[in-house]
Coordinates of C-alpha atoms in Angstrom, one line a residue:
T152 CA 8.6 2.1 -2.3
P153 CA 7.3 0.6 0.9
D154 CA 9.6 -1.7 2.9
P155 CA 9.0 -5.5 2.6
A156 CA 7.0 -5.7 5.9
E157 CA 4.7 -2.8 4.8
K158 CA 4.3 -4.5 1.4
A159 CA 3.4 -7.8 3.0
R160 CA 0.9 -6.1 5.3
R161 CA -0.7 -4.3 2.4
S162 CA -0.9 -7.5 0.4
A163 CA -2.6 -9.3 3.3
H164 CA -5.1 -6.4 3.7
L165 CA -5.9 -6.4 0.0
R166 CA -6.5 -10.2 0.1
L167 CA -8.9 -9.7 3.0
V168 CA -10.8 -6.9 1.3
T169 CA -11.1 -8.7 -2.0
S170 CA -12.3 -11.9 -0.2
L171 CA -15.3 -9.9 1.0
G172 CA -16.6 -9.7 -2.5
P173 CA -17.8 -6.6 -4.4
R174 CA -20.4 -4.5 -2.6
W175 CA -20.9 -1.6 -5.0
L176 CA -22.7 1.4 -3.8
P177 CA -24.8 3.3 -6.3
F178 CA -23.7 6.7 -7.4
D179 CA -27.0 8.4 -7.2
T180 CA -28.2 12.0 -6.9
V181 CA -27.3 12.2 -3.2
A182 CA -23.7 11.0 -4.0
A183 CA -23.5 13.6 -6.9
E184 CA -24.6 16.3 -4.5
G185 CA -21.9 15.2 -2.0
Y186 CA -19.3 15.3 -4.8
A187 CA -20.5 18.8 -5.8
E188 CA -20.1 20.0 -2.2
I189 CA -16.6 18.5 -1.9
A190 CA -15.5 19.8 -5.3
A191 CA -16.7 23.3 -4.5
A192 CA -14.8 23.3 -1.2
I193 CA -11.6 22.0 -3.0
H194 CA -12.0 24.5 -5.8
R195 CA -11.9 27.4 -3.3
R196 CA -8.5 26.1 -2.1
R197 CA -6.9 24.5 -5.2
P198 CA -9.0 24.7 -8.3
A199 CA -6.9 22.1 -10.3
H200 CA -7.7 19.4 -7.7
A201 CA -11.5 19.8 -7.7
R202 CA -12.2 17.3 -10.4
S203 CA -10.0 14.5 -9.1
R204 CA -11.2 10.9 -8.4
D205 CA -10.3 11.5 -4.7
A206 CA -12.8 14.3 -4.6
L207 CA -15.4 12.0 -6.1
L208 CA -14.7 9.4 -3.5
A209 CA -14.8 11.9 -0.7
G210 CA -18.1 13.3 -1.9
H211 CA -19.6 9.9 -2.1
A212 CA -18.4 9.1 1.4
R213 CA -19.7 12.4 2.7
A214 CA -23.1 11.8 1.2
L215 CA -23.3 8.4 2.9
G216 CA -22.0 9.7 6.2
A217 CA -19.1 7.4 5.8
S218 CA -15.3 7.6 6.5
I219 CA -12.6 7.1 3.9
A220 CA -10.0 4.4 4.8
T221 CA -6.7 5.0 2.9
F222 CA -3.0 4.3 3.2
N223 CA -2.4 7.7 1.6
A224 CA -4.2 10.2 3.7
G225 CA -2.3 13.0 2.0
D226 CA -4.5 12.5 -1.0
F227 CA -7.5 13.6 1.1
E228 CA -5.8 16.5 3.0
L229 CA -8.0 19.1 1.4
V230 CA -11.2 17.4 2.6
R231 CA -10.0 16.2 6.0
D232 CA -12.3 18.8 7.7
L233 CA -15.3 17.6 5.6
V234 CA -14.9 13.8 5.6
P235 CA -13.4 11.6 8.4
I236 CA -10.2 10.0 7.1
V237 CA -9.1 6.7 8.6
E238 CA -5.5 5.4 8.2
P239 CA -5.5 1.6 8.8
R240 CA -1.8 1.5 9.8
R241 CA -2.6 3.9 12.7
L242 CA -5.2 1.5 14.0
A243 CA -2.8 -1.3 14.6

């Protein structure tokens, strides 16, 4: 459980992000190919993790040439060499 200051910071960040409104990106063929690439790389290391939602997000980011911003970088440790991972708390 995060400490109260961390919880307040996360809540403020969530309010900011949600105030921007939804900007959904299509999950198209290019995104699916990115996911396949990430899933294959993960499968070589830890097969049980290859079908996770995090792998799907990482593949989509890779296909877009984007980074992943997360407060839990450990979820993306298996793909850190394939997709840039940004931890907002480290930017402050």
